[in-house]
Amino acid sequence: MNPEKSRERFRNLTLLSASERNYPASPAEAHLEAFDNVYADRDYVIEFDCPEYTSLCPVTGQPDFGHIIVRYVPDKKCIESKSLKLYLYSFRNTNTFHEESVNTILDAVVNACSPRRAEVIGRFRPRGGIAINVKATYGEKVDE
């Protein structure tokens, strides 16, 4: 791909090249960026594996730790990974239940890139002797 075409394709990616570390304080302040999918003519699966997710319990304010997996089949756009990292980081000081955070992440992915199919899986560490696993899907099941 020629350099001019690459510049045009990535012109909306503001976070990837930014050297400043201005972390969003909440998911409402964060945003996911997407770039053109050059293989939009075929189905393939993209998986992001984020084992260091944190948020806060909305009742006690204590930290919750989890493992988030975002899996989707892109259509015309793909999620840029640094923007996803910053988006997930924005939950760090956010009071939210596990079920809410997984569904919020799925909504953000769908809004950012309109995938053919998507799922977000949250595997949260035990607190009070019980672990919680949540899976939210958009469209048909995503093949692994």
Coordinates of N, CA and C in Angstrom, one line a residue:
M1 N 0.9 -1.2 0.0 CA 0.0 0.0 0.0 C 0.9 1.2 0.0
N2 N 0.6 2.2 -0.8 CA 1.4 3.4 -0.9 C 1.2 4.3 0.3
P3 N 2.2 5.0 0.7 CA 2.2 5.8 2.0 C 1.0 6.8 2.0
E4 N 0.7 7.4 0.9 CA -0.4 8.4 0.9 C -1.8 7.7 1.2
K5 N -2.0 6.5 0.6 CA -3.2 5.7 0.9 C -3.2 5.3 2.4
S6 N -2.1 4.9 2.9 CA -2.0 4.5 4.4 C -2.4 5.7 5.3
R7 N -1.8 6.9 4.9 CA -2.2 8.1 5.8 C -3.7 8.4 5.7
E8 N -4.3 8.2 4.6 CA -5.7 8.5 4.4 C -6.5 7.4 5.2
R9 N -6.1 6.2 5.2 CA -6.7 5.1 5.9 C -6.7 5.3 7.4
F10 N -5.6 5.8 7.9 CA -5.4 5.9 9.3 C -5.6 7.3 9.9
R11 N -6.2 8.2 9.1 CA -6.3 9.6 9.5 C -7.1 9.8 10.8
N12 N -8.1 9.0 11.1 CA -8.9 9.1 12.2 C -8.4 8.5 13.5
L13 N -7.2 7.9 13.4 CA -6.6 7.2 14.6 C -5.8 8.2 15.3
T14 N -6.3 8.9 16.3 CA -5.6 9.9 17.1 C -4.9 9.4 18.3
L15 N -5.3 8.3 18.8 CA -4.6 7.8 20.0 C -3.4 7.0 19.8
L16 N -3.3 6.3 18.7 CA -2.2 5.4 18.4 C -0.9 6.2 18.3
S17 N -0.9 7.3 17.7 CA 0.4 8.1 17.5 C 0.6 9.1 18.7
A18 N -0.4 9.3 19.5 CA -0.3 10.2 20.6 C 0.7 9.7 21.7
S19 N 1.7 10.6 22.0 CA 2.7 10.2 23.0 C 2.3 10.6 24.4
E20 N 1.3 11.5 24.5 CA 0.8 11.8 25.9 C 0.0 10.7 26.5
R21 N 0.0 10.7 27.8 CA -0.7 9.6 28.5 C -1.8 10.3 29.3
N22 N -2.8 10.7 28.6 CA -4.0 11.3 29.1 C -5.1 10.2 29.2
Y23 N -5.2 9.6 30.3 CA -6.1 8.4 30.5 C -7.5 9.0 30.8
P24 N -8.5 8.4 30.1 CA -9.9 8.8 30.4 C -10.3 8.4 31.8
A25 N -11.1 9.2 32.4 CA -11.5 9.0 33.8 C -12.7 8.0 33.9
S26 N -13.4 7.8 32.8 CA -14.6 7.0 32.8 C -14.9 6.5 31.4
P27 N -15.6 5.4 31.3 CA -16.0 4.9 29.9 C -16.7 6.0 29.1
A28 N -17.5 6.8 29.7 CA -18.2 7.9 29.0 C -17.2 8.9 28.4
E29 N -16.1 9.1 29.0 CA -15.0 10.0 28.4 C -14.1 9.3 27.4
A30 N -14.1 8.0 27.4 CA -13.2 7.3 26.5 C -14.0 7.0 25.2
H31 N -13.2 6.7 24.2 CA -13.8 6.3 22.9 C -12.9 5.3 22.2
L32 N -13.6 4.4 21.5 CA -12.9 3.4 20.6 C -12.7 4.0 19.3
E33 N -11.5 3.8 18.7 CA -11.2 4.2 17.3 C -11.2 3.0 16.4
A34 N -11.5 3.2 15.2 CA -11.5 2.1 14.2 C -10.9 2.5 12.9
F35 N -10.4 1.5 12.2 CA -9.7 1.8 10.9 C -10.4 0.9 9.9
D36 N -10.2 1.2 8.6 CA -10.8 0.5 7.5 C -10.2 -1.0 7.5
N37 N -11.1 -1.9 7.3 CA -10.8 -3.3 7.1 C -10.5 -3.6 5.7
V38 N -9.3 -3.9 5.3 CA -9.0 -4.2 3.9 C -9.4 -5.6 3.5
Y39 N -9.8 -6.4 4.4 CA -10.3 -7.7 4.1 C -11.8 -7.9 4.4
A40 N -12.6 -6.8 4.2 CA -14.0 -6.8 4.5 C -14.8 -7.8 3.6
D41 N -14.2 -8.4 2.6 CA -14.8 -9.3 1.7 C -14.9 -10.7 2.3
R42 N -14.3 -10.9 3.5 CA -14.2 -12.3 4.1 C -14.5 -12.2 5.6
D43 N -15.0 -13.3 6.1 CA -15.1 -13.4 7.6 C -13.8 -13.9 8.2
Y44 N -13.4 -13.2 9.2 CA -12.3 -13.7 10.1 C -12.5 -13.1 11.5
V45 N -11.9 -13.8 12.5 CA -12.2 -13.4 13.9 C -11.0 -12.7 14.4
I46 N -11.3 -11.6 15.1 CA -10.3 -10.8 15.8 C -10.6 -11.0 17.3
E47 N -9.5 -11.3 18.1 CA -9.7 -11.5 19.5 C -8.7 -10.6 20.3
F48 N -9.2 -9.9 21.2 CA -8.4 -9.1 22.1 C -8.5 -9.8 23.5
D49 N -7.4 -10.1 24.1 CA -7.3 -10.8 25.4 C -6.7 -9.8 26.4
C50 N -7.6 -9.4 27.4 CA -7.2 -8.3 28.3 C -7.3 -8.9 29.7
P51 N -6.2 -9.5 30.3 CA -6.2 -10.2 31.5 C -6.1 -9.3 32.8
E52 N -6.0 -8.0 32.6 CA -5.8 -7.1 33.7 C -6.9 -6.0 33.9
Y53 N -8.1 -6.4 33.7 CA -9.2 -5.5 33.8 C -9.5 -5.2 35.3
T54 N -9.8 -4.0 35.6 CA -10.2 -3.6 37.0 C -11.4 -2.6 36.9
S55 N -12.2 -2.7 37.9 CA -13.3 -1.7 38.1 C -13.6 -1.7 39.6
L56 N -14.6 -1.0 40.0 CA -14.9 -0.9 41.4 C -16.3 -1.4 41.7
C57 N -16.5 -2.1 42.8 CA -17.8 -2.5 43.2 C -18.7 -1.3 43.4
P58 N -19.9 -1.2 42.8 CA -20.8 0.0 43.0 C -21.3 0.1 44.4
V59 N -21.3 -1.0 45.2 CA -21.8 -0.9 46.5 C -20.7 -0.6 47.6
T60 N -19.6 -1.4 47.5 CA -18.6 -1.3 48.5 C -17.5 -0.4 48.1
G61 N -17.3 -0.1 46.8 CA -16.2 0.7 46.3 C -14.9 -0.1 46.3
Q62 N -14.9 -1.4 46.6 CA -13.7 -2.2 46.6 C -13.4 -2.6 45.2
P63 N -12.1 -2.8 44.9 CA -11.7 -3.2 43.5 C -12.1 -4.6 43.1
D64 N -12.5 -4.7 41.8 CA -12.8 -6.0 41.2 C -11.8 -6.2 40.1
F65 N -11.4 -7.4 40.0 CA -10.4 -7.8 39.0 C -11.0 -8.8 38.0
G66 N -10.7 -8.7 36.8 CA -11.2 -9.6 35.8 C -10.4 -9.8 34.6
H67 N -10.8 -10.7 33.7 CA -10.2 -11.0 32.5 C -11.2 -10.8 31.4
I68 N -11.0 -9.8 30.5 CA -12.0 -9.5 29.5 C -11.4 -10.0 28.1
I69 N -12.3 -10.7 27.4 CA -12.0 -11.2 26.0 C -13.0 -10.5 25.1
V70 N -12.5 -9.8 24.1 CA -13.4 -9.2 23.1 C -13.1 -10.0 21.8
R71 N -14.1 -10.6 21.2 CA -14.0 -11.4 20.0 C -15.0 -10.9 19.0
Y72 N -14.6 -10.6 17.8 CA -15.6 -10.2 16.8 C -15.2 -10.5 15.4
V73 N -16.2 -10.5 14.5 CA -15.9 -10.6 13.1 C -16.2 -9.3 12.5
P74 N -15.1 -8.6 12.0 CA -15.3 -7.2 11.5 C -16.1 -7.2 10.2
D75 N -16.6 -6.0 9.9 CA -17.2 -5.8 8.6 C -16.3 -4.7 7.9
K76 N -16.7 -3.5 7.9 CA -16.0 -2.5 7.2 C -14.9 -1.8 8.0
K77 N -15.0 -2.0 9.3 CA -14.0 -1.4 10.3 C -13.5 -2.4 11.3
C78 N -12.2 -2.1 11.8 CA -11.6 -2.9 12.8 C -11.3 -1.9 14.0
I79 N -11.4 -2.5 15.2 CA -11.0 -1.7 16.4 C -9.5 -1.5 16.5
E80 N -9.1 -0.3 16.8 CA -7.6 -0.1 17.0 C -7.3 -0.5 18.5
S81 N -6.3 -1.3 18.7 CA -6.0 -1.9 20.0 C -5.6 -0.9 21.1
K82 N -4.9 0.2 20.8 CA -4.5 1.1 21.8 C -5.8 1.8 22.4
S83 N -6.7 2.2 21.5 CA -7.9 2.8 21.9 C -8.7 1.9 22.8
L84 N -8.7 0.5 22.5 CA -9.4 -0.4 23.4 C -8.7 -0.5 24.7
K85 N -7.4 -0.5 24.7 CA -6.6 -0.5 26.0 C -7.0 0.7 26.9
L86 N -7.1 1.9 26.3 CA -7.4 3.1 27.1 C -8.9 3.0 27.5
Y87 N -9.7 2.5 26.6 CA -11.2 2.4 27.0 C -11.3 1.4 28.2
L88 N -10.7 0.3 28.1 CA -10.8 -0.7 29.3 C -10.2 -0.1 30.5
Y89 N -9.1 0.7 30.4 CA -8.4 1.3 31.5 C -9.4 2.3 32.2
S90 N -10.3 2.9 31.4 CA -11.2 3.9 31.9 C -12.2 3.3 33.0
F91 N -12.3 2.0 33.0 CA -13.2 1.4 34.0 C -12.5 1.3 35.4
R92 N -11.2 1.6 35.5 CA -10.5 1.4 36.7 C -11.0 2.1 37.9
N93 N -11.6 3.3 37.7 CA -12.2 4.0 38.8 C -13.7 4.2 38.7
T94 N -14.3 3.2 38.0 CA -15.7 3.3 37.7 C -16.4 2.3 38.5
N95 N -17.5 2.7 39.2 CA -18.3 1.8 40.0 C -19.3 1.1 39.1
T96 N -19.2 -0.2 38.9 CA -20.1 -0.9 38.0 C -20.1 -2.4 38.3
F97 N -21.3 -3.0 38.1 CA -21.4 -4.4 38.3 C -20.8 -5.1 37.1
H98 N -20.4 -6.4 37.2 CA -19.7 -7.1 36.2 C -20.6 -7.2 34.9
E99 N -21.9 -7.5 35.2 CA -22.8 -7.7 34.0 C -22.9 -6.4 33.2
E100 N -22.9 -5.2 33.9 CA -23.0 -3.9 33.3 C -21.8 -3.6 32.5
S101 N -20.6 -3.9 33.1 CA -19.4 -3.6 32.4 C -19.2 -4.4 31.1
V102 N -19.5 -5.7 31.1 CA -19.4 -6.5 29.9 C -20.3 -6.0 28.8
N103 N -21.6 -5.7 29.2 CA -22.5 -5.2 28.2 C -22.2 -3.8 27.7
T104 N -21.6 -3.0 28.5 CA -21.2 -1.7 28.1 C -20.0 -1.8 27.1
I105 N -19.1 -2.7 27.4 CA -18.0 -2.9 26.4 C -18.5 -3.4 25.1
L106 N -19.4 -4.4 25.1 CA -20.0 -4.9 23.9 C -20.7 -3.7 23.1
D107 N -21.4 -2.9 23.8 CA -22.1 -1.8 23.1 C -21.1 -0.8 22.4
A108 N -20.0 -0.6 23.1 CA -18.9 0.3 22.6 C -18.3 -0.3 21.3
V109 N -18.0 -1.6 21.4 CA -17.4 -2.3 20.2 C -18.4 -2.2 19.0
V110 N -19.7 -2.5 19.2 CA -20.6 -2.5 18.2 C -20.8 -1.1 17.6
N111 N -20.8 -0.1 18.5 CA -21.0 1.3 18.0 C -19.8 1.8 17.3
A112 N -18.6 1.3 17.6 CA -17.3 1.8 17.0 C -17.1 1.2 15.6
C113 N -17.5 -0.1 15.4 CA -17.1 -0.7 14.2 C -18.2 -1.5 13.5
S114 N -19.4 -1.6 14.0 CA -20.5 -2.3 13.4 C -20.1 -3.6 12.9
P115 N -19.6 -4.5 13.8 CA -19.1 -5.8 13.3 C -20.3 -6.7 12.8
R116 N -19.9 -7.8 12.1 CA -20.9 -8.7 11.7 C -21.4 -9.5 12.9
R117 N -20.5 -9.9 13.8 CA -20.8 -10.6 15.0 C -19.8 -10.2 16.1
A118 N -20.2 -10.2 17.3 CA -19.3 -9.9 18.4 C -19.7 -10.5 19.7
E119 N -18.7 -10.7 20.6 CA -19.0 -11.2 21.9 C -17.9 -10.6 22.8
V120 N -18.3 -10.3 24.1 CA -17.4 -9.9 25.1 C -17.6 -10.9 26.3
I121 N -16.5 -11.4 26.7 CA -16.6 -12.4 27.9 C -15.8 -11.7 29.0
G122 N -16.4 -11.7 30.2 CA -15.8 -11.3 31.4 C -15.7 -12.4 32.4
R123 N -14.4 -12.7 32.8 CA -14.2 -13.7 33.8 C -13.6 -13.0 35.0
F124 N -14.4 -12.8 36.1 CA -14.1 -12.0 37.2 C -13.6 -12.8 38.4
R125 N -12.5 -12.4 39.1 CA -11.9 -13.1 40.2 C -12.9 -13.2 41.3
P126 N -12.8 -14.2 42.1 CA -13.8 -14.4 43.2 C -13.6 -13.3 44.3
R127 N -14.7 -12.9 44.8 CA -14.8 -12.0 46.0 C -16.0 -12.6 46.8
G128 N -15.7 -12.8 48.0 CA -16.8 -13.4 48.9 C -17.0 -14.8 48.5
G129 N -16.0 -15.5 47.9 CA -16.1 -16.9 47.7 C -16.8 -17.3 46.4
I130 N -17.1 -16.3 45.5 CA -17.8 -16.6 44.3 C -17.2 -15.8 43.1
A131 N -16.9 -16.5 42.0 CA -16.5 -15.9 40.8 C -17.7 -15.6 39.9
I132 N -17.6 -14.6 39.1 CA -18.7 -14.3 38.1 C -18.2 -14.3 36.7
N133 N -18.8 -15.0 35.8 CA -18.5 -15.0 34.4 C -19.7 -14.5 33.6
V134 N -19.4 -13.6 32.7 CA -20.5 -13.0 32.0 C -20.1 -13.0 30.5
K135 N -21.0 -13.3 29.6 CA -20.8 -13.3 28.2 C -22.0 -12.6 27.5
A136 N -21.7 -11.5 26.8 CA -22.7 -10.8 26.0 C -22.4 -10.9 24.5
T137 N -23.4 -11.1 23.7 CA -23.2 -11.3 22.3 C -24.0 -10.4 21.4
Y138 N -23.5 -10.2 20.2 CA -24.2 -9.4 19.2 C -24.2 -10.2 18.0
G139 N -25.4 -10.4 17.4 CA -25.4 -11.3 16.2 C -25.3 -12.7 16.5
E140 N -24.9 -13.5 15.6 CA -24.7 -15.0 15.8 C -23.5 -15.2 16.7
K141 N -23.3 -16.4 17.1 CA -22.1 -16.9 17.9 C -20.9 -16.7 17.0
V142 N -19.8 -16.2 17.7 CA -18.5 -16.0 17.0 C -17.7 -17.3 17.1
D143 N -17.3 -17.8 16.0 CA -16.5 -19.0 16.0 C -15.2 -18.7 16.6
E144 N -14.6 -19.7 17.4 CA -13.3 -19.5 18.0 C -12.2 -19.9 17.1

